[in-house]
Coordinates of C-alpha atoms in Angstrom, one line a residue:
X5 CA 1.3 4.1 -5.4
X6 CA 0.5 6.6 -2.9
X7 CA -3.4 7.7 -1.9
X8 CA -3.1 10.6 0.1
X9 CA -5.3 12.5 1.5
X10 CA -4.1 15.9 1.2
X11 CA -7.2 18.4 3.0
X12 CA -6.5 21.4 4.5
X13 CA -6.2 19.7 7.6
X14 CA -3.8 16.9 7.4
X15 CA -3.2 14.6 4.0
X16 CA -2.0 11.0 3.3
X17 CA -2.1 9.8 0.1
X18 CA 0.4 9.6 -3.2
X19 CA 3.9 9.4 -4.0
X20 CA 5.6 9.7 -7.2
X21 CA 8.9 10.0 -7.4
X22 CA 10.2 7.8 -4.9
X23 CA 7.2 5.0 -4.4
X24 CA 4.8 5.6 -7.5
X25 CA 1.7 7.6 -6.3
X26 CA 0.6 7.5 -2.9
X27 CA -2.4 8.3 -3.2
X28 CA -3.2 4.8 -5.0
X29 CA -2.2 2.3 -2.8
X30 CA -1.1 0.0 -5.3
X31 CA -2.1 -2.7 -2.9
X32 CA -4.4 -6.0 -3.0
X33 CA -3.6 -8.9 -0.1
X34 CA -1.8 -11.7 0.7
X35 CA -5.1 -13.8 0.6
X36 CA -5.7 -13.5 -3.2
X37 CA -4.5 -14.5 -6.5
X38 CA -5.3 -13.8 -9.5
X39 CA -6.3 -14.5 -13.1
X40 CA -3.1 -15.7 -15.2
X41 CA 0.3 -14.9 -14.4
X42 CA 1.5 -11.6 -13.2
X43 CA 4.0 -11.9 -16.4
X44 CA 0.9 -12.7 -18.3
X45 CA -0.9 -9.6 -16.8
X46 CA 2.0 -7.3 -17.5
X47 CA 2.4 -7.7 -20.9
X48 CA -1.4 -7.4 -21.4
X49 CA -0.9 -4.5 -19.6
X50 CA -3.2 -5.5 -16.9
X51 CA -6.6 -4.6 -19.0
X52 CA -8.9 -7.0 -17.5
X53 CA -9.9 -7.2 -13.8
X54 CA -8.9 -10.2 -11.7
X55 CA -11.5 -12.9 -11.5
X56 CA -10.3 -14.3 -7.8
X57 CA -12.4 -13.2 -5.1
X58 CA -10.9 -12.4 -1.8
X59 CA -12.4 -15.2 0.8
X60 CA -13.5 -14.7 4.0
X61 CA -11.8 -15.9 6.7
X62 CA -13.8 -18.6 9.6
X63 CA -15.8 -17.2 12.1
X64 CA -14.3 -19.0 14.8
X65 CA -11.3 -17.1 16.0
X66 CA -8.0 -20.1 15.9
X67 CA -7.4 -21.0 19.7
X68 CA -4.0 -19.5 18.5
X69 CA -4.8 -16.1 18.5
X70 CA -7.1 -16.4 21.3
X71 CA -3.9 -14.1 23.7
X72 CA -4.4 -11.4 21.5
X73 CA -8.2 -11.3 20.7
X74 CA -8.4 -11.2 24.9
X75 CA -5.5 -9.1 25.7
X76 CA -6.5 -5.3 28.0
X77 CA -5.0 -2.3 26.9
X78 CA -4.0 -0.3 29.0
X79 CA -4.6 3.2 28.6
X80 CA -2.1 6.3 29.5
X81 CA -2.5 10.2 28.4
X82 CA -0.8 10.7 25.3
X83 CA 0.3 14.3 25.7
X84 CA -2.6 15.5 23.6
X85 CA -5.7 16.8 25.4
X86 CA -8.7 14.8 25.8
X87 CA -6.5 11.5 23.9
X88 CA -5.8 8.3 25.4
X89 CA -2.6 6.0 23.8
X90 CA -2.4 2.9 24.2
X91 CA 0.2 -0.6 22.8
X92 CA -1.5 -3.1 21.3
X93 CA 0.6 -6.8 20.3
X94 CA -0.3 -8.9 17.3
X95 CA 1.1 -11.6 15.9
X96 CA 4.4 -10.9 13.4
X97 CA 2.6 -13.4 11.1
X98 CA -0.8 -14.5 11.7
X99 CA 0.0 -18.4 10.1
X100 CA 3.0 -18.3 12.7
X101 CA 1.4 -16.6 15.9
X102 CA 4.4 -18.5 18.1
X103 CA 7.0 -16.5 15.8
X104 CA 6.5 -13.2 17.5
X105 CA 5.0 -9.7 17.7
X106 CA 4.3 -6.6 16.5
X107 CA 3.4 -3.4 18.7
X108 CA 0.7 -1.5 17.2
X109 CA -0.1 2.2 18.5
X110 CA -3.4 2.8 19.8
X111 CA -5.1 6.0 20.0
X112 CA -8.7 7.4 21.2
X113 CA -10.7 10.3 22.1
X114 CA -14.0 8.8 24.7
X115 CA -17.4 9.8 23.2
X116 CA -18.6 12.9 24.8
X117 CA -22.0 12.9 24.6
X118 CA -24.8 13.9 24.8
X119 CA -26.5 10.8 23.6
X120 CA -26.4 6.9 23.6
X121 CA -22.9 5.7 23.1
X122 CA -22.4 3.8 19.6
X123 CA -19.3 1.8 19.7
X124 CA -15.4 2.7 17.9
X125 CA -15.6 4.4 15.5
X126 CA -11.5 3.6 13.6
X127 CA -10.4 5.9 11.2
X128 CA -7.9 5.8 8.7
X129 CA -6.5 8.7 6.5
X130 CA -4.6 6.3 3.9
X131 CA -1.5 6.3 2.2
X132 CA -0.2 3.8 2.8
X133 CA 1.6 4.9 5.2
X134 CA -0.2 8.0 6.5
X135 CA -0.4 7.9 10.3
X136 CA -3.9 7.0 11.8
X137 CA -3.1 8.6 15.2
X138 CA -2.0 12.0 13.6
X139 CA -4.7 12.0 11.7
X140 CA -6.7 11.5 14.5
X141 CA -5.3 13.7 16.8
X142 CA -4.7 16.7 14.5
X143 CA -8.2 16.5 12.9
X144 CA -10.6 13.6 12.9
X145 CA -11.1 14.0 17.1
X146 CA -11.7 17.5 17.0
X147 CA -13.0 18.2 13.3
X148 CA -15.1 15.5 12.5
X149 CA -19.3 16.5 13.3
X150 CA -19.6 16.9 16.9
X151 CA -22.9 14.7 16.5
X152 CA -20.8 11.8 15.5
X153 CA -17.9 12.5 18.1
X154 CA -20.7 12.6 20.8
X155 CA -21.8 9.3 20.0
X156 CA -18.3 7.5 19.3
X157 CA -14.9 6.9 21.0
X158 CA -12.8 8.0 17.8
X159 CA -10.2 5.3 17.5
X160 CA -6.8 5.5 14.8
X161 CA -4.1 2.6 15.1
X162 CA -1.4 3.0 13.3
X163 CA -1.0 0.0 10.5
X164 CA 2.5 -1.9 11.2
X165 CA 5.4 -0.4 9.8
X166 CA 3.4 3.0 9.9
X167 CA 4.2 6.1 12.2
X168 CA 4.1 5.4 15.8
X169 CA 3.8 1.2 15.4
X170 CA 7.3 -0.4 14.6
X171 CA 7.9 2.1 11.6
X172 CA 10.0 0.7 9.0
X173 CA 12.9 3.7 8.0
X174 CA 14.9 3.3 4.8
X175 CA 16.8 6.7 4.4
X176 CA 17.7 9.2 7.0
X177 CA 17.4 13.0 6.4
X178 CA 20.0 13.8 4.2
X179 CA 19.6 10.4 1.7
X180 CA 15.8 11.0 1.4
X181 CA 16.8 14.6 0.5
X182 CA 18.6 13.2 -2.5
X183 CA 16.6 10.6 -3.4
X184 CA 13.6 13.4 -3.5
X185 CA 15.4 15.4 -6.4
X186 CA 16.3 12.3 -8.7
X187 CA 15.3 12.9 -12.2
X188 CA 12.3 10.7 -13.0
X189 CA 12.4 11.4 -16.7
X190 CA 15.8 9.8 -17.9
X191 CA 17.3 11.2 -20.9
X192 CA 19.9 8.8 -21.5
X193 CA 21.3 5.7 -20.3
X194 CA 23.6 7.6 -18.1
X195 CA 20.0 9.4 -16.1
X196 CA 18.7 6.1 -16.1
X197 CA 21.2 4.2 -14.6
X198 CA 21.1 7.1 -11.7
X199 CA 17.5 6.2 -11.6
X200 CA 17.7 2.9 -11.0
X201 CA 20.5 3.2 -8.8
X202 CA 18.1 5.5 -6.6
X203 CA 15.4 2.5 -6.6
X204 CA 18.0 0.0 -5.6
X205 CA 19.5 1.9 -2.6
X206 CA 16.1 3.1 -1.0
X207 CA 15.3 -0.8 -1.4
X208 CA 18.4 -2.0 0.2
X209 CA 17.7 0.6 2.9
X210 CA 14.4 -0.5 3.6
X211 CA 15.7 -4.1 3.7
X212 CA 18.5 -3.4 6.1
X213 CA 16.3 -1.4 9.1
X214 CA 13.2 -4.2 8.8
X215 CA 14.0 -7.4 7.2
X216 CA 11.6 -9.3 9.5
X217 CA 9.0 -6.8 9.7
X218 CA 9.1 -5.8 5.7
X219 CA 7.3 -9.8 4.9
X220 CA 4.3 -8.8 7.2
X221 CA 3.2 -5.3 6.4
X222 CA 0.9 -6.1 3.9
X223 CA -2.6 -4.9 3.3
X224 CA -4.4 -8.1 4.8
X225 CA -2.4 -8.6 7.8
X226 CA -2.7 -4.8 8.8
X227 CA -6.9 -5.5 8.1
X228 CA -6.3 -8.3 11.0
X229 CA -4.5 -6.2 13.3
X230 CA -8.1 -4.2 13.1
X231 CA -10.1 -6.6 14.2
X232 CA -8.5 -7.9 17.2
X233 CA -8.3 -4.0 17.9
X234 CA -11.9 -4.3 17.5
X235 CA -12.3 -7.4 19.9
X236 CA -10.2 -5.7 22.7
X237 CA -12.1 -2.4 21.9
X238 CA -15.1 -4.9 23.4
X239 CA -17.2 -4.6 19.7
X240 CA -19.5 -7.2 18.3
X241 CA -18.6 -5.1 15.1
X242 CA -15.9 -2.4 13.3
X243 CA -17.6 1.1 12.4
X244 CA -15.1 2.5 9.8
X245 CA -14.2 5.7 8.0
X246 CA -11.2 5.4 5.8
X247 CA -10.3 7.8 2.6
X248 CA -8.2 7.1 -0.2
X249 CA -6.0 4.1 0.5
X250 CA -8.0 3.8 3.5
X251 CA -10.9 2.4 1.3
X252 CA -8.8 -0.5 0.6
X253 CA -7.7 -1.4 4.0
X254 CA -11.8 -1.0 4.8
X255 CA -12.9 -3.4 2.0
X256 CA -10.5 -5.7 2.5
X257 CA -11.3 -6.0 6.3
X258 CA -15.4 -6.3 4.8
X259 CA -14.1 -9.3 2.6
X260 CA -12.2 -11.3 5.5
X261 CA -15.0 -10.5 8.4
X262 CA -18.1 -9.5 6.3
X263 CA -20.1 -11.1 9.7
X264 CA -18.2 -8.3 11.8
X265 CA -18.7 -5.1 9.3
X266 CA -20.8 -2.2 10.8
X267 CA -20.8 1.1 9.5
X268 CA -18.0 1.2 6.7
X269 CA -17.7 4.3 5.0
X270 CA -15.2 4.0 1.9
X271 CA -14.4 7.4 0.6
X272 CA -12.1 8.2 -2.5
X273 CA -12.1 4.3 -3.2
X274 CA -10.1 2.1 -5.1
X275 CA -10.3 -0.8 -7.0
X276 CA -8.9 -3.9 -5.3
X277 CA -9.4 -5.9 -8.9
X278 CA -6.3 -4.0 -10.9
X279 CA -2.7 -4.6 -11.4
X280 CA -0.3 -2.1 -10.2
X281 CA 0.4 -1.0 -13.4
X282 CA -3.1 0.3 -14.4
X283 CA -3.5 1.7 -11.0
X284 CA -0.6 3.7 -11.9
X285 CA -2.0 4.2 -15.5
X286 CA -5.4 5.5 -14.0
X287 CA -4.2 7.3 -11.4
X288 CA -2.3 9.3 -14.0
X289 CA -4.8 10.0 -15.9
X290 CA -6.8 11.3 -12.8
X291 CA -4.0 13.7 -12.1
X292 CA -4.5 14.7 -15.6
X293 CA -8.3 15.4 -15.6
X294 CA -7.2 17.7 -12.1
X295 CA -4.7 19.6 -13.8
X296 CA -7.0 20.0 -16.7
X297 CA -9.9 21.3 -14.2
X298 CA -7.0 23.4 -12.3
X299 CA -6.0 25.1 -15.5
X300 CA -10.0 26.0 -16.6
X301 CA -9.6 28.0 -13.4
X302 CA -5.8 29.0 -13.7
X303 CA -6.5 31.2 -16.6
X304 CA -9.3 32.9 -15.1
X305 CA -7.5 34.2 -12.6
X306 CA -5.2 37.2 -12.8
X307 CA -1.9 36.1 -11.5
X308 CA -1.9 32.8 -13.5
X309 CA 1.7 32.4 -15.2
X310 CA 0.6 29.4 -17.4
X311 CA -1.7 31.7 -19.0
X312 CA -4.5 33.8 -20.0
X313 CA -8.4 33.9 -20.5
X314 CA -8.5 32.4 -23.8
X315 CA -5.7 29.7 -23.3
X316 CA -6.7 26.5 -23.3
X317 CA -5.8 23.5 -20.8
X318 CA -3.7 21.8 -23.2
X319 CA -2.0 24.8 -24.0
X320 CA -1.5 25.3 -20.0
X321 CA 0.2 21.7 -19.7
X322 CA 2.5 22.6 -22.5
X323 CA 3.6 25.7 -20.8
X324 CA 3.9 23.9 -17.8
X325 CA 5.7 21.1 -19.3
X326 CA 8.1 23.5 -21.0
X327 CA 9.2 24.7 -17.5
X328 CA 9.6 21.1 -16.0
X329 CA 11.8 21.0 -18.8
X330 CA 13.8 24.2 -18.3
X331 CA 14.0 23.1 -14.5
X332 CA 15.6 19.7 -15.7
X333 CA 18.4 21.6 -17.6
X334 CA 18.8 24.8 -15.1
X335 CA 17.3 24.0 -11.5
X336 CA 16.7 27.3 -9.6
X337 CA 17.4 28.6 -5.7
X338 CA 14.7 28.4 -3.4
X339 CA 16.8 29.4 -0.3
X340 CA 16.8 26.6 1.2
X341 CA 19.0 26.3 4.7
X342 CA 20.1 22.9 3.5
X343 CA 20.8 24.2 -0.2
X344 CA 18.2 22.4 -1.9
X345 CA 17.5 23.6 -5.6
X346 CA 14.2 23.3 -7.5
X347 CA 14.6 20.3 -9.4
X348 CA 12.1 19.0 -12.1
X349 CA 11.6 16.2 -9.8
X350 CA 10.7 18.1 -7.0
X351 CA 8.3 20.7 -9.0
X352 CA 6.4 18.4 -10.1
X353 CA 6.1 16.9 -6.9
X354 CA 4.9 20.3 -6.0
X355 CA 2.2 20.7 -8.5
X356 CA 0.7 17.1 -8.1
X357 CA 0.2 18.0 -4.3
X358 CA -1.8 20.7 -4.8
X359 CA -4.5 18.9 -7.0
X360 CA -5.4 16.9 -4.3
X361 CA -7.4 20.2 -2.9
X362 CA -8.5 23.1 -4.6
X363 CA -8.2 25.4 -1.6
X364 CA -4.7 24.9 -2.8
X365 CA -4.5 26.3 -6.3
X366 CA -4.3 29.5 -5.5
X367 CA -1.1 28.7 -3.3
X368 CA 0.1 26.8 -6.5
X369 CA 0.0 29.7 -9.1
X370 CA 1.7 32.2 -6.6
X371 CA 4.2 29.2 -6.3
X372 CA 4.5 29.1 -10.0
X373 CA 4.5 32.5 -10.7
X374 CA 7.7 32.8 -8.4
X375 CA 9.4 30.1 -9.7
X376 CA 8.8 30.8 -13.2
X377 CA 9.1 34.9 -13.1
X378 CA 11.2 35.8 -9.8
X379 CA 13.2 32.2 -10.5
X380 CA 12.3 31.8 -6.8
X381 CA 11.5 27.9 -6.1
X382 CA 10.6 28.6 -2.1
X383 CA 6.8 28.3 -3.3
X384 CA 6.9 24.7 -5.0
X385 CA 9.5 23.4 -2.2
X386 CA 7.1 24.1 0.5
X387 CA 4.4 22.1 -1.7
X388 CA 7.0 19.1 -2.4
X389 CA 8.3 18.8 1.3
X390 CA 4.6 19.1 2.7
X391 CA 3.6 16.1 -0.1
X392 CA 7.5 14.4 1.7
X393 CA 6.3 15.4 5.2
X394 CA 9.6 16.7 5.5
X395 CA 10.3 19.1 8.4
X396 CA 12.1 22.1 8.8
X397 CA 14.7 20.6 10.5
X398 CA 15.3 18.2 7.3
X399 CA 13.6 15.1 9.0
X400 CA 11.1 12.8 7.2
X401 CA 8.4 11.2 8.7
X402 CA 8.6 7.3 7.5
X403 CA 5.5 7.9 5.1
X404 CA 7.7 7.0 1.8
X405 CA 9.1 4.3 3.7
X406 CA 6.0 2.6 4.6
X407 CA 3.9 3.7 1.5
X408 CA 6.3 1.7 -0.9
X409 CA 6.6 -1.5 1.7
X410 CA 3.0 -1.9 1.6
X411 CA 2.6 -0.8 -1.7
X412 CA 5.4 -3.3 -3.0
X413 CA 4.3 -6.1 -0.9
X414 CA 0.5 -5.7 -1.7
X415 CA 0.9 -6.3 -5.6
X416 CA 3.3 -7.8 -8.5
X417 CA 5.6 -4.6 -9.4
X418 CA 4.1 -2.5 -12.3
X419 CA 7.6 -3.0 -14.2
X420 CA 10.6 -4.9 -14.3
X421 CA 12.8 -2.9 -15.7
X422 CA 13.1 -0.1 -18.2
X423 CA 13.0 -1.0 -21.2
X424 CA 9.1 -2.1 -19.8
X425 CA 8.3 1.4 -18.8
X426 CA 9.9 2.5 -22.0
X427 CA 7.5 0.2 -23.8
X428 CA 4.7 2.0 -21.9
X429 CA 5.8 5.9 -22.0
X430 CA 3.0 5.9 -24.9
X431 CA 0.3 5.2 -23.1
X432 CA 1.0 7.2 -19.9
X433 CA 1.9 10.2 -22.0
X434 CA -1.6 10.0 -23.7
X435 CA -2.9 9.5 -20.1
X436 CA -1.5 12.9 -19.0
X437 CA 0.9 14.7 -21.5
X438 CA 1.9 16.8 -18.4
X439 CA 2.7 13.9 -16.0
X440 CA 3.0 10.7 -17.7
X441 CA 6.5 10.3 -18.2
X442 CA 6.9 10.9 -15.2
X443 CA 4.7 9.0 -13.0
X444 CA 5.8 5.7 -15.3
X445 CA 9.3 6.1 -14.3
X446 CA 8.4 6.3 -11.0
X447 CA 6.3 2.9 -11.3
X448 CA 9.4 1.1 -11.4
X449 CA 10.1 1.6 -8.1
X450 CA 9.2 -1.9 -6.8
X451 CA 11.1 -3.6 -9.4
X452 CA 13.9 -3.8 -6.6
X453 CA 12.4 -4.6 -4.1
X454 CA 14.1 -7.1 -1.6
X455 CA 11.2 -9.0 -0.5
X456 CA 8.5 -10.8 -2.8
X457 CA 4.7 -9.5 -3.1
X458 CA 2.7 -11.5 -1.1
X459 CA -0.6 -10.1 -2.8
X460 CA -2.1 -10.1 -6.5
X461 CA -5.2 -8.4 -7.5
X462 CA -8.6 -9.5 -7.0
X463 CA -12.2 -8.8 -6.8
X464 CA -13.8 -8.1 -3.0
X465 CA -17.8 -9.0 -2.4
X466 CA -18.3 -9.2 1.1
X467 CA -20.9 -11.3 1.2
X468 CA -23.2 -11.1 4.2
X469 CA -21.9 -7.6 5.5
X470 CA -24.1 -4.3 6.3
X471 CA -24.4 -1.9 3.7
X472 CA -21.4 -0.1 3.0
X473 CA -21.3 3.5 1.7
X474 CA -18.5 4.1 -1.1
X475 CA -17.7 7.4 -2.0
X476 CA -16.6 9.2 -5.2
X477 CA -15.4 12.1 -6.8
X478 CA -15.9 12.6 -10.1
X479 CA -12.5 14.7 -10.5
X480 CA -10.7 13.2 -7.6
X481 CA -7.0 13.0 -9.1
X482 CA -5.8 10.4 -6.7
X483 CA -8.4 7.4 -6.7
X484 CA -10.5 8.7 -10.1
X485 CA -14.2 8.0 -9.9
X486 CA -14.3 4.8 -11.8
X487 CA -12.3 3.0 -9.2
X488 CA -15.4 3.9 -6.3
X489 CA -17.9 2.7 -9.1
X490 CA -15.9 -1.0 -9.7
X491 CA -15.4 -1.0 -6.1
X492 CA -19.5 -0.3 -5.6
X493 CA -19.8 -2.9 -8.4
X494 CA -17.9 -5.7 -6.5
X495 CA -19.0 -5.2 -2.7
X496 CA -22.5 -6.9 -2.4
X497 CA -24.2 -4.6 -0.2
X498 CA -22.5 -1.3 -1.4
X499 CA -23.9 1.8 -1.4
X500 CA -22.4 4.3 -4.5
X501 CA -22.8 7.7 -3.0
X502 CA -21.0 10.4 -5.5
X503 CA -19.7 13.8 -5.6
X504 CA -20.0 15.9 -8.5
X505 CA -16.9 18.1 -7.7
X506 CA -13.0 18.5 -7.8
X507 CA -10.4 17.2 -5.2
X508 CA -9.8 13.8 -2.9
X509 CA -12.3 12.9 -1.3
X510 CA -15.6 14.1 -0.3
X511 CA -16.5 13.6 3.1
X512 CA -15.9 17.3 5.2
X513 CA -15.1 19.0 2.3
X514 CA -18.2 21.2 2.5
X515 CA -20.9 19.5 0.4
X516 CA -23.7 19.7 2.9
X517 CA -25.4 16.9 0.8
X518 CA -22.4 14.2 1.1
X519 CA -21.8 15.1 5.1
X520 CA -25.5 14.9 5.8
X521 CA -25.5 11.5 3.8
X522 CA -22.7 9.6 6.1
X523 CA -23.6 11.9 9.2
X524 CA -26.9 10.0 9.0
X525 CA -25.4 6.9 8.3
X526 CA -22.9 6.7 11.0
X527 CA -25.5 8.1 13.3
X528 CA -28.8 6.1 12.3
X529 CA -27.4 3.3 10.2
X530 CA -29.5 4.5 7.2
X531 CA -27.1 4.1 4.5
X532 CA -27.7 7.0 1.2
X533 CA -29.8 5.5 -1.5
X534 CA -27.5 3.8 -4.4
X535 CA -26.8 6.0 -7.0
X536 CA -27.3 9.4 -5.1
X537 CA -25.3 12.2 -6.3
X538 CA -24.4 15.4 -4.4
X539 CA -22.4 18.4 -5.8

C-alpha cells in the first residue's frame, strides 16, 4: 500500500494502481510472525489482529557490526544551502554482515540556535518509498518550527532502495507511463489478463535491476540502518518524527531498541497487527469517509460539477463513478506532449491524491469540471503525475518502485489471484462504492512478486521505551484514525494525541493545539496527556 504524505509542501504516501495504496504501507518486519497461516488469514479475511509481538533485539551491539556502528561520516555540501550529505554503509543483510553493503544517503541541516543543542532529530515523510532527504531538504529543514530547528541537527536518510540510497528502478519512463493507465477495474477476462500481465512485468522489472538488494529492503532492516545512523550521529538515543508509513518504520525501530527511543512522534499511524488485505480494506474505506467529507463541501461551492446544494454525498460518488465509467469507454485529451489520454485509471488516481489535503479540493473540482464539461483531462493529469512523481520530462522518481518492494516484502500479498479479489469486490465496494473496485484490483499487485515476504503481521509494545506521541486524524483517508488508536493500544508507553479534522496527518497543518503539543514535546520532553484531542 502506499502512505503518502501529500501536504502542500511535499507528499509521500499511497499508490493504487500500480502498488496498492501508498499511503498504507502495507508493511510489518522480517522479525515477526503471526497467528495461523497467511492462507488461514486470507481466507478469514484477515479479521483478527496478530497475536506475535515483535521482540526486541539484545543490547549489546554483535562484534559483527561493530565497523559500522563506529564508522565517520564524512560530510560534503550537498548543493542545497545550509545541508550537509553524507554516505553511510550497512550491512546487505544484518545475519550476513560479511555478505556486503548497502550505501545509504545521509542528509542534515546543523542546529542553529539559539539554545542548548538537543541531539538528531531523523525524519521520515513515508511511503514507502518517499525520499527522506527531499523531504528534508524541500520542507522539514526550513518549514518545521524554527524553535525545534534551533535546537536540532535535522537528519533524513533515505531507507535502502529509496531515492538517493541504491534505489531499486523497475520501469523506465515510457513503461511506467503505460503501466500508469492500466484499467484496474477488468470487465472481462480479456482486461484482466492485461491486468495481470501489467503486475507480472513491473515484477520482473523490479527483479531484473535489484535481485540482491530486493531480499533486504524490508521494514526491519531499513529500522536498523537507523540506528547505526544514530550511533555514528554520536546519540545515546533516536529523536523521531515520521508521518504516515513513517509511523511504522518509527514503531518498529521502538520495538527492536525500546532502550534507545527518545522522542518518537508517530503521526498518521498505522497498525503493525493487520494483514495486507485489511490494510487495503481500511484504507479504502478511509478514502471513502474523505470523499464523503470532500463532497459535503463540493456541493457548497459554486463550480462543483458533481453537484448542487441539496445533493447528497452518495449521490456525488455516483456522479463521480458514472464519469470513471464514461472515461473507461471514451478516455479524453489532456494535451499531453507525450499523448497521454485521461484514462479511468489515471482519474482516479487524480481524485484520490487530492483527499490527502484539503487545500487541494478546490484544485480537484476545477480539475473535474474541465474534464467533465470542457472534456479537458490537463487538470486530473497534473493530480495523477504529482501522486506518480512524474516529471515534465516524462521521468519517474523510483517511489512506485520502492513503495511496492517494501510493501511486498513487509507482508503476505493481500491476494493470489483474481478470482480472490473477485471474492472480495463485495466488501471493498461497500467500503467505498466510489473506489472499491478499484483499490482491490490494485491489491493484487504483490501476488507476482519475484521474491518472498520476509514479514507477517504482528503486534508492537516497546517495552521500556519513552513515551511516544501517536497521532490521529479522525478523517485522514490514508492511515484512518482507528489504525493510530490500535497502534496507541499496543505501544506501552504511547501517548494518543488526536485531531478532529480532515486530511493526512496533523502535525504543521495549522492546528495550533496539535503543533504546540509535539513542539513541547520535542522541545521539553513533556509528552501531551493521553486521550487529548485538538481540532
Amino acid at each position: 500500500m502506499h502512505t503518502r504524505r501529500t501536504h502542500r509542501r511535499t507528499r509521500t504516501g499511497t499508490t493504487l494502481l500500480a502498488a496498492a495504496l501508498l499511503a498504507t504501507a502495507c508493511s510489518a518486519g522480517g522479525a515477526s510472525t503471526s497467528a495461523g497461516s497467511p492462507a488461514a488469514q486470507e481466507a478469514a479475511g484477515a479479521t483478527t489482529a496478530a497475536q506475535t509481538t515483535l521482540a526486541a533485539l539484545p543490547e549489546a551491539t554483535p562484534s559483527s557490526l561493530a565497523p559500522y556502528y563506529g564508522q565517520k561520516l564524512s560530510w560534503r555540501d550537498c548543493g542545497v544551502p545550509g545541508f550537509q550529505c553524507a554516505t553511510m554503509k550497512a550491512p546487505l543483510d544484518y545475519a550476513k554482515p560479511a555478505d556486503g553493503d548497502v550505501r545509504l544517503a545521509v542528509a542534515r541541516k546543523k542546529a542553529t540556535g539559539p539554545g542548548k543543542r538537543l541531539g538528531s532529530l531523523l525524519v521520515n515523510p513515508g511511503g514507502p518509498g518517499g525520499s527522506a532527504i527531499g523531504y528534508l531538504q524541500q520542507y522539514a529543514g526550513i518549514g518545521y518550527p524554527a524553535e525545534v530547528r534551533a535546537r536540532y541537527d535535522m537528519v533524513a536518510v533515505d531507507p535502502r532502495g529509496v531515492a538517493r540510497s541504491e534505489p531499486v528502478e523497475c520501469l523506465d519512463g515510457p513503461r511506467m507511463d503505460a503501466y500508469t493507465k492500466t484499467d484496474v477495474t477488468p470487465d472481462d477476462a480479456r482486461e484482466t489478463d492485461l491486468l495481470v500481465a501489467a503486475y507480472k512485468g513491473f515484477a520482473e522489472g523490479c527483479g531484473a535491476d535489484a535481485p540482491k538488494l530486493l531480499r533486504h529492503v524490508s521494514t526491519v532492516e531499513a529500522a536498523r540502518d537507523m540506528d547505526v545512523l544514530r550511533a555514528v550521529l554520536g546519540d545515546e538515543k533516536l529523536s523521531y518524527v515520521g508521518a504516515s508509513y513513517g509511523t511504522f518504520l518509527g514503531a518498529t525501530y521502538a520495538g527492536l531498541f525500546p532502550a534507545r527511543t527518545g522522542r518518537l512522534v508517530l503521526d498518521g499511524a498505522m497498525d503493525p497487527s493487520l494483514s495486507a488485505r485489511r490494510l487495503n480494506l481500511e484504507q479504502t474505506a478511509g478514502f471513502e469517509t474523505a470523499f464523503q467529507s470532500f463532497a459535503k463541501d463540493c456541493v457548497q461551492q459554486p463550480d462543483c460539477p458533481l453537484g448542487g446544494k441539496g445533493t447528497s454525498p452518495d449521490q456525488v460518488g455516483k456522479n463521480l463513478k458514472a464519469f470513471f465509467d464514461d472515461l473507461d469507454a471514451k478516455p479524453v485529451p489532456t494535451g499531453d506532449a507525450d499523448g497521454r489520454k485521461l484514462t479511468e485509471s489515471l482519474a482516479t488516481t487524480g481524485v484520490i491524491a487530492a483527499m490527502y489535503d484539503e487545500g487541494a479540493w478546490q484544485q480537484l473540482r476545477e480539475a473535474l469540471g474541465s474534464a467533465m464539461k470542457q472534456h479537458d483531462g490537463a487538470g486530473l493529469l497534473v493530480l495523477s503525475d504529482s501522486y506518480y512523481e512524474r516529471g515534465a520530462d516524462g521521468r519517474y522518481s523510483n517511489l512506485m518502485s520502492a513503495n511496492a518492494a517494501v510493501n511486498c516484502l513487509d507482508l503476505p500479498a493481500a491476494f493470489s489471484s483474481p478470482d480472490q479479489v473477485r471474492a472480495a469486490l463485495p466488501d471493498f465496494e461497500k467500503a467505498s462504492p466510489v473506489f472499491g473496485e478499484g483499490l482491490a484490483w490494485s491489491s493484487l499487485n504483490c501476488a507476482y512478486w519475484p521474491v518472498q515476504p520476509s514479514g507477517e503481521p504482528h503486534r508492537i509494545e516497546a517495552a521500556g521505551a519513552t513515551p511516544i506521541v501517536v497521532v490521529g486524524t479522525t478523517r485522514d483517508p490514508a492511515t484512518p484514525y482507528r489504525w493510530a488508536q490500535s497502534l496507541a493500544g499496543q505501544l506501552s508507553s504511547a501517548r494518543l494525541l488526536t485531531y478532529e479534522g480532515d486530511g493526512h496527518t496533523a502535525y504543521g497543518r495549522g492546528s495550533t493545539c496539535i503543533d504546540t503539543a509535539i513542539n513541547t514535546y520535542l522541545l521539553r520532553g513533556t509528552p501531551p496527556a493521553d486521550g487529548t484531542r485538538c481540532s
